[in-house]
Short mmCIF file of C-alpha atoms and ligand atoms in Angstrom, two decimals:
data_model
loop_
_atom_site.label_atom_id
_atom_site.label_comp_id
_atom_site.label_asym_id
_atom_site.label_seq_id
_atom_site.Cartn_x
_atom_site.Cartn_y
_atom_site.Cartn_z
CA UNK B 1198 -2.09 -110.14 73.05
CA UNK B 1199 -2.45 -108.91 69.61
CA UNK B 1200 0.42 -107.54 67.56
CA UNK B 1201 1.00 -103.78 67.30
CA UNK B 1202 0.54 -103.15 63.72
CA UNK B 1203 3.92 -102.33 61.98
CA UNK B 1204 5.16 -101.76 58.90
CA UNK B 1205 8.00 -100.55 57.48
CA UNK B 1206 9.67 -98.55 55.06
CA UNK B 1207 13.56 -100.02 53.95
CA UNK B 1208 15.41 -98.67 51.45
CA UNK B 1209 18.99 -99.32 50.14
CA UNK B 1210 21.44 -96.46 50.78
CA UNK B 1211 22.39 -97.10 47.19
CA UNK B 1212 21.15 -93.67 45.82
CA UNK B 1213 18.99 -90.62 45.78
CA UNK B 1214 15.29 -91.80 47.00
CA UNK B 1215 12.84 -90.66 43.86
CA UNK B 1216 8.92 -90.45 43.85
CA UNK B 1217 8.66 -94.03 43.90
CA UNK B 1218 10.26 -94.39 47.42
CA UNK B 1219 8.25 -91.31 48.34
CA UNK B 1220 5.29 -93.73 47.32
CA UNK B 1221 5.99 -96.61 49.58
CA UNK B 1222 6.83 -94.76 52.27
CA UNK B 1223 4.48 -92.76 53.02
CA UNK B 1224 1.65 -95.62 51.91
CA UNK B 1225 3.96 -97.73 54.78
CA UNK B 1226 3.50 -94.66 57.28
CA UNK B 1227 0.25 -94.23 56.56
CA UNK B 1228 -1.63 -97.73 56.68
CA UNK B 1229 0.57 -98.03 60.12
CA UNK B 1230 -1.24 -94.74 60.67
CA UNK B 1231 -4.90 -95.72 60.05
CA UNK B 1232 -4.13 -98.97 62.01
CA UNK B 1233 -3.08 -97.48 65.29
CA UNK B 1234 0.35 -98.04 64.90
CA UNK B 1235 4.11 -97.54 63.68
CA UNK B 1236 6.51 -97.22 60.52
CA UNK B 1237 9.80 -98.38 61.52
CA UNK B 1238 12.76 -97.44 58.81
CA UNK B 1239 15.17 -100.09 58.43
CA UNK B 1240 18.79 -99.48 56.48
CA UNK B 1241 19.12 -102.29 53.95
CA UNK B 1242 23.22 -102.07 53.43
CA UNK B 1243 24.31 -105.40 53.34
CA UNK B 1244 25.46 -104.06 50.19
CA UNK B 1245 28.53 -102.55 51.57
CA UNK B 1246 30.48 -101.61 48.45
CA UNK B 1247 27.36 -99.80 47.21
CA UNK B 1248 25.93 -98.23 50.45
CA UNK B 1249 27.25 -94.92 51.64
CA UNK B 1250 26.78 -92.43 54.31
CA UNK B 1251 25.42 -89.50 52.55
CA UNK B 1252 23.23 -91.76 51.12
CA UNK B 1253 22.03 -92.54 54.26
CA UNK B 1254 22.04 -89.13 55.69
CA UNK B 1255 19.96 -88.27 52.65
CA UNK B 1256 16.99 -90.63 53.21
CA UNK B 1257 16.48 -89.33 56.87
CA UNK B 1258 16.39 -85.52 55.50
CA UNK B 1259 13.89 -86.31 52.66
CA UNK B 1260 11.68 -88.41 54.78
CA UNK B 1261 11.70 -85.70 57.95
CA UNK B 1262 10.71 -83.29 55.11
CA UNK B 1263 7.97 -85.31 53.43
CA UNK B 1264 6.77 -85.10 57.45
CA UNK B 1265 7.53 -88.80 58.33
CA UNK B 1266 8.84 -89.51 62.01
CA UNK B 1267 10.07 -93.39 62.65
CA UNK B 1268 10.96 -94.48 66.24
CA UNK B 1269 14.86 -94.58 66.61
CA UNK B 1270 17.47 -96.04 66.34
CA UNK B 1271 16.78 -97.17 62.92
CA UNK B 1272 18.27 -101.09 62.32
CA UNK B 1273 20.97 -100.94 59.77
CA UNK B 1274 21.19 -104.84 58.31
CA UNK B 1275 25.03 -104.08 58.08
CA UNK B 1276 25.31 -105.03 61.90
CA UNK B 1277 22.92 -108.10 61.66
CA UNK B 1278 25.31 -110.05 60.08
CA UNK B 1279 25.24 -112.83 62.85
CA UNK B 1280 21.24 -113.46 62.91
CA UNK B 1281 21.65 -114.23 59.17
CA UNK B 1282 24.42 -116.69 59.79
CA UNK B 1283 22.31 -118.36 61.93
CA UNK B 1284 19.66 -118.54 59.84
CA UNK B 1285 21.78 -119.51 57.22
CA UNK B 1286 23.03 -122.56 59.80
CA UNK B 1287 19.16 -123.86 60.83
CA UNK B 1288 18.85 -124.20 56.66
CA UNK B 1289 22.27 -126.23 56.79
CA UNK B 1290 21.06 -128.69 59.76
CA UNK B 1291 18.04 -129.09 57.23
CA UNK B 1292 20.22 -130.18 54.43
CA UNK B 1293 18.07 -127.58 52.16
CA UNK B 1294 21.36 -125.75 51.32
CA UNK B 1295 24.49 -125.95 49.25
CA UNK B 1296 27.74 -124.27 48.52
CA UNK B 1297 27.79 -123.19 44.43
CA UNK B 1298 30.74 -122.42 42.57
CA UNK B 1299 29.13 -121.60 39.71
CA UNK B 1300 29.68 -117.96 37.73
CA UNK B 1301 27.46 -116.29 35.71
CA UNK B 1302 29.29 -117.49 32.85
CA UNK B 1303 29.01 -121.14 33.72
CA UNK B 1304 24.88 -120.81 34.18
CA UNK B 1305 24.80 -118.95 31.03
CA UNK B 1306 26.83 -122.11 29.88
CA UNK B 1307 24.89 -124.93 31.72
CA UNK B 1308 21.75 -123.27 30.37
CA UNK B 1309 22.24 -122.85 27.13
CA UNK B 1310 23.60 -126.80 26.56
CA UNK B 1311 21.18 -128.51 23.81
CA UNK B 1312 19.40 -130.52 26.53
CA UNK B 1313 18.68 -127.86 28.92
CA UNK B 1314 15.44 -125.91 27.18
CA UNK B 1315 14.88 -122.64 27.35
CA UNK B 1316 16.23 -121.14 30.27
CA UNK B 1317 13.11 -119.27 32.69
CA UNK B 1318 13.43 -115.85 34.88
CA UNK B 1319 12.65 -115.83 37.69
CA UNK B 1320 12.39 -113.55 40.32
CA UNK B 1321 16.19 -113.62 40.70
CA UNK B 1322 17.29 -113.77 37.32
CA UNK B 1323 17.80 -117.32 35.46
CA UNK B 1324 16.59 -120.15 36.93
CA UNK B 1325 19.86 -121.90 38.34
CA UNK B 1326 20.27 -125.50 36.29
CA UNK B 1327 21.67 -127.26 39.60
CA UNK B 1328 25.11 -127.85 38.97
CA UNK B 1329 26.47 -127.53 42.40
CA UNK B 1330 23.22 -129.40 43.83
CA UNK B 1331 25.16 -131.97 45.31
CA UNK B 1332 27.69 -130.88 46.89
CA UNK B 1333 27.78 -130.86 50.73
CA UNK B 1334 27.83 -127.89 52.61
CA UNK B 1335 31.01 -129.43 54.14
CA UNK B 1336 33.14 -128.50 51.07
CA UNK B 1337 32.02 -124.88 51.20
CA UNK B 1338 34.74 -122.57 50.44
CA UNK B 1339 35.07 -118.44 50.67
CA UNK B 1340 34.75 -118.25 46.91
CA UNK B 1341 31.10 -120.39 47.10
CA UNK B 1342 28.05 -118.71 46.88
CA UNK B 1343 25.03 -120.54 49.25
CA UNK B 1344 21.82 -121.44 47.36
CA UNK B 1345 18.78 -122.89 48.57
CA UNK B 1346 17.91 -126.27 47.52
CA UNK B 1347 14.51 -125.47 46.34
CA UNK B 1348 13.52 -128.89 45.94
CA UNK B 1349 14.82 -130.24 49.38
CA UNK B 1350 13.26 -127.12 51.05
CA UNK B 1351 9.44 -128.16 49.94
CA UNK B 1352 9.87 -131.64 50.72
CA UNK B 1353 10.97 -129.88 54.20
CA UNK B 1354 7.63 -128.34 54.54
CA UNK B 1355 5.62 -131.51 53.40
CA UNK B 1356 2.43 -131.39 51.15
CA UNK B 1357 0.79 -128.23 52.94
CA UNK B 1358 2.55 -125.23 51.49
CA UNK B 1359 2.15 -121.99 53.63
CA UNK B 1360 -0.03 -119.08 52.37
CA UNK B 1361 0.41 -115.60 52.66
CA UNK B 1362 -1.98 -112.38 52.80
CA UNK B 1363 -1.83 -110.02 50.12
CA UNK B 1364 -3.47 -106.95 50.67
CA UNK B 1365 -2.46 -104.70 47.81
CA UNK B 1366 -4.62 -103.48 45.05
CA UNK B 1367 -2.63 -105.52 42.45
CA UNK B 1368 -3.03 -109.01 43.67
CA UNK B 1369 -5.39 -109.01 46.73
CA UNK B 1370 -6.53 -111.88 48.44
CA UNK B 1371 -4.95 -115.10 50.13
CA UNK B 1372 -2.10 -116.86 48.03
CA UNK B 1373 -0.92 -120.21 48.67
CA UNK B 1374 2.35 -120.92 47.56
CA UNK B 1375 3.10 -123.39 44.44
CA UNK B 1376 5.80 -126.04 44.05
CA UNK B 1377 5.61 -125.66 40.36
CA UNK B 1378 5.96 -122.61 40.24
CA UNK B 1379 8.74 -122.65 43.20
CA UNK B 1380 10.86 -125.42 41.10
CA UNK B 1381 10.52 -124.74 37.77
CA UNK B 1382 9.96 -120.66 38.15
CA UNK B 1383 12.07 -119.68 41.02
CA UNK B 1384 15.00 -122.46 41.70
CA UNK B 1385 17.45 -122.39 43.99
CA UNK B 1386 18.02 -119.39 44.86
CA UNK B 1387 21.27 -118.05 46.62
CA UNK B 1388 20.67 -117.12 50.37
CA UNK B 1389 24.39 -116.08 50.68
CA UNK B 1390 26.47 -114.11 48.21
CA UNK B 1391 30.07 -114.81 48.00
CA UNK B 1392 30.71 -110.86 48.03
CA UNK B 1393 28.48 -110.07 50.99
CA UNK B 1394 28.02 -113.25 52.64
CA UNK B 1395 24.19 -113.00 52.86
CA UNK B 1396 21.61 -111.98 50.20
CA UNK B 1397 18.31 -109.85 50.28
CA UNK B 1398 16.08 -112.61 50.53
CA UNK B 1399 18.01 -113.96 53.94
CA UNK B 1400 18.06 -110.31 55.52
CA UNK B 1401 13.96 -109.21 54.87
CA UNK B 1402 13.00 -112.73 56.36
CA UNK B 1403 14.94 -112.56 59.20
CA UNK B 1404 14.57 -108.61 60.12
CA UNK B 1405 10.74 -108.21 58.92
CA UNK B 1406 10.26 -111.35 61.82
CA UNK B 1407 13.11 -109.74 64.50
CA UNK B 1408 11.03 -106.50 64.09
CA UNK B 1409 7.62 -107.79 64.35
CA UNK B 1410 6.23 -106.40 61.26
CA UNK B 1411 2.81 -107.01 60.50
CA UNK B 1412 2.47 -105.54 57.08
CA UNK B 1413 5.49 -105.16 54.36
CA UNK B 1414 4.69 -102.24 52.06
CA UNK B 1415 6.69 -102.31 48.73
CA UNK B 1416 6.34 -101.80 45.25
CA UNK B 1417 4.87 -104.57 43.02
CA UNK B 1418 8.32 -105.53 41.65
CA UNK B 1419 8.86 -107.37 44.95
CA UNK B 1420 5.23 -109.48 44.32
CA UNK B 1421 7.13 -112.37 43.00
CA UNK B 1422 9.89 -112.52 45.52
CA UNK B 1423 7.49 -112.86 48.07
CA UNK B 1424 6.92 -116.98 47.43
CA UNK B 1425 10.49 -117.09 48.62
CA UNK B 1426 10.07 -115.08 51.52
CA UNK B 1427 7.48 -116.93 52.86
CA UNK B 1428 8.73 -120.38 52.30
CA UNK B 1429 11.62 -118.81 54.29
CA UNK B 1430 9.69 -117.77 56.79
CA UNK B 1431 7.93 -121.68 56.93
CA UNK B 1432 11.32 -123.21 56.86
CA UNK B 1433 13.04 -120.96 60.30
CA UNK B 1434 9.38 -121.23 61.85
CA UNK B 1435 8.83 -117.44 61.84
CA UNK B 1436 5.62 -115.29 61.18
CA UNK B 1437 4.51 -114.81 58.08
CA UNK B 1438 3.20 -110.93 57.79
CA UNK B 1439 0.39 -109.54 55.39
CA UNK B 1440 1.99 -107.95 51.83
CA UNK B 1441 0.97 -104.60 50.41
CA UNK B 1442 2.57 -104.46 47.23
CA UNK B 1443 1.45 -101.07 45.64
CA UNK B 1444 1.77 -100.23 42.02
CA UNK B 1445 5.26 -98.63 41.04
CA UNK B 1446 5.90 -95.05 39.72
CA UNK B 1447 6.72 -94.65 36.49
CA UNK B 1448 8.08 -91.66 34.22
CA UNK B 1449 6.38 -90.10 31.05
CA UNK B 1450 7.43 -92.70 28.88
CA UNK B 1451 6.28 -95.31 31.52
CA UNK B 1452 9.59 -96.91 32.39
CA UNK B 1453 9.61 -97.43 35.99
CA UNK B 1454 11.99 -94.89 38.27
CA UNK B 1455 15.28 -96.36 38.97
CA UNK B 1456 18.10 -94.94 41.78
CA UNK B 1457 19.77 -92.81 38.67
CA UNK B 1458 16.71 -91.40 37.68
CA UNK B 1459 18.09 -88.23 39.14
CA UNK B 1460 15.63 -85.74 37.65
CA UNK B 1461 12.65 -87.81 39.92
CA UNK B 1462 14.83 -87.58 42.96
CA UNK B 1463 13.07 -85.95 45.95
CA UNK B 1464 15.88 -83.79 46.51
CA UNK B 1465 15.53 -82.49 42.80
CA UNK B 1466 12.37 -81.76 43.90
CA UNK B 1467 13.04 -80.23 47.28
CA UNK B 1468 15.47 -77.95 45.66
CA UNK B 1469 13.23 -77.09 43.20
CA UNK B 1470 10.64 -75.82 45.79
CA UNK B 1471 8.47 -78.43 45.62
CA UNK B 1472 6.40 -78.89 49.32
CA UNK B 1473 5.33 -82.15 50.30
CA UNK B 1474 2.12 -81.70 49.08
CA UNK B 1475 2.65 -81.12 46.14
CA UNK B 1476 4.82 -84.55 46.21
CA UNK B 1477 1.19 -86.48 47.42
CA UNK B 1478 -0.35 -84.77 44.90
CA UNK B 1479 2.33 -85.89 42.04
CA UNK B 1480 1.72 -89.69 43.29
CA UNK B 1481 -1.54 -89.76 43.43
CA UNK B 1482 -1.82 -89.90 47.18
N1 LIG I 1225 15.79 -102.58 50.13
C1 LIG I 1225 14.87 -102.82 49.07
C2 LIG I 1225 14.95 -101.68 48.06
O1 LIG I 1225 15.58 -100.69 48.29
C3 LIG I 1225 13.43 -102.96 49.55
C4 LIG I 1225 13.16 -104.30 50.09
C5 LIG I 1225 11.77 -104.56 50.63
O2 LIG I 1225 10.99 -103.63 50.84
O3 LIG I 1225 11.49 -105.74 50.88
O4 LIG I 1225 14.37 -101.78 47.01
#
């Protein structure tokens, strides 16, 4: 039995949706379309404190106007709470995860000590320096964030390091993932955030799998997360999907579109009289 194709389209409730959501969903809804199969919309509001309703109600509106249906109910990652603790527990039987104490102030700190070089971004921010590396999950507290033991994690998967299928215009082809680059460009990354109690990475892993999604469609900002999805995804023993990262929208000065760019908002637009058309048309699609 082959896989219906599926992709989806999952955006934050953090915010107006601007042209550049437009973008990814209707390139999500419409590769699912020339496939033979289905977008699914999922709610990403593990964010609680930043997620709101209207928000919510908004992104339905402007997506039934841009002409995009989605099978319902849509998953909101608010009520998935217990698959991620799971999740979260398989990593701990591993031993690839540890409780971290740490503040921003204290990386900051740790990172810029004389011995410590210059301190790398990576796809989360600063590479973490490992202070809280050895401490056992045992002495995890409420005020502990969780962070993957990056190192621990790829001696987990052995030499053979999964690959994944990229099949955006940006970076097409296979990829094979990189301990280098994992170690000294990613780190340990945290899984669970003290606030929230899971993280973005933990949530897409777990939900793109639960929902069967075939393809992810998202903007190329998300390219170099995607080494810790799939070593995720090698680690709990799920599926590893194809990626279609697609190039982000940017405004006349070329800075991409962020939530407060107001003035790009669809509903700007909408108001404005703008049809859906004309929206494809202002994308390039
Ligand atoms: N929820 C994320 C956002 O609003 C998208 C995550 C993804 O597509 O993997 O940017």
């Amino acid at each position: 039995m082959t896989d219906t194709p599926t992709t989806r389209f999952a955006p934050s409730p953090t915010g107006p949706l601007h042209l550049g959501h437009a973008y990814s969903a209707l390139t999500a809804h419409d590769r699912a379309q020339s496939a033979g199969g289905r977008m699914l919309l999922r709610i990403e509001d593990i964010d609680t404190a930043r997620s709101k309703p209207e928000w919510e109600a908004q992104i339905f509106d402007d997506l039934a106007w841009l002409g995009l249906d989605w099978p319902r109910p849509v998953l909101r990652q608010s009520v998935r709470r217990p698959a991620y603790d799971a999740a979260l527990d398989r990593l701990g039987v591993m031993g690839v995860i540890y409780p971290c104490r740490c503040r921003r102030a204290d990386i900051r700190a740790a990172l810029s000590a004389p011995q410590a070089g210059a301190p790398v971004h990576g796809p989360d921010g600063l590479v973490y320096p490992g202070t809280c590396r050895d401490r056992p999950m045992a002495a995890a507290g409420a005020q502990d964030a969780i962070r993957l033991n990056m190192g621990a994690a790829l001696d987990r998967i052995g030499r053979m390091l999964p690959t994944f299928r990229e099949t955006g215009p940006l970076h097409g082809g296979l990829h094979r993932l990189d301990a280098t680059a994992l170690i000294k460009g990613v780190g340990d990354v945290v899984l669970a955030r003290r606030d929230i109690g899971t993280s973005y990475h933990m949530a897409v892993v777990v939900d793109d799998a639960f929902q069967g999604i075939t393809e992810v469609v998202r903007g190329a900002d998300l390219f170099e997360a995607t080494q810790i999805h799939v070593l995720l995804q090698a680690l709990l023993g799920l599926p590893t999907p194809a990626y279609h990262h697609h190039r982000l929208i940017t405004d006349d000065t070329g800075k991409r579109l962020a939530k407060r760019d107001d003035a790009r908002a669809l509903a700007t637009y909408r108001a404005e009289g703008a049809t859906p058309a004309a929206i494809r048309r202002m994308i390039g699609l």
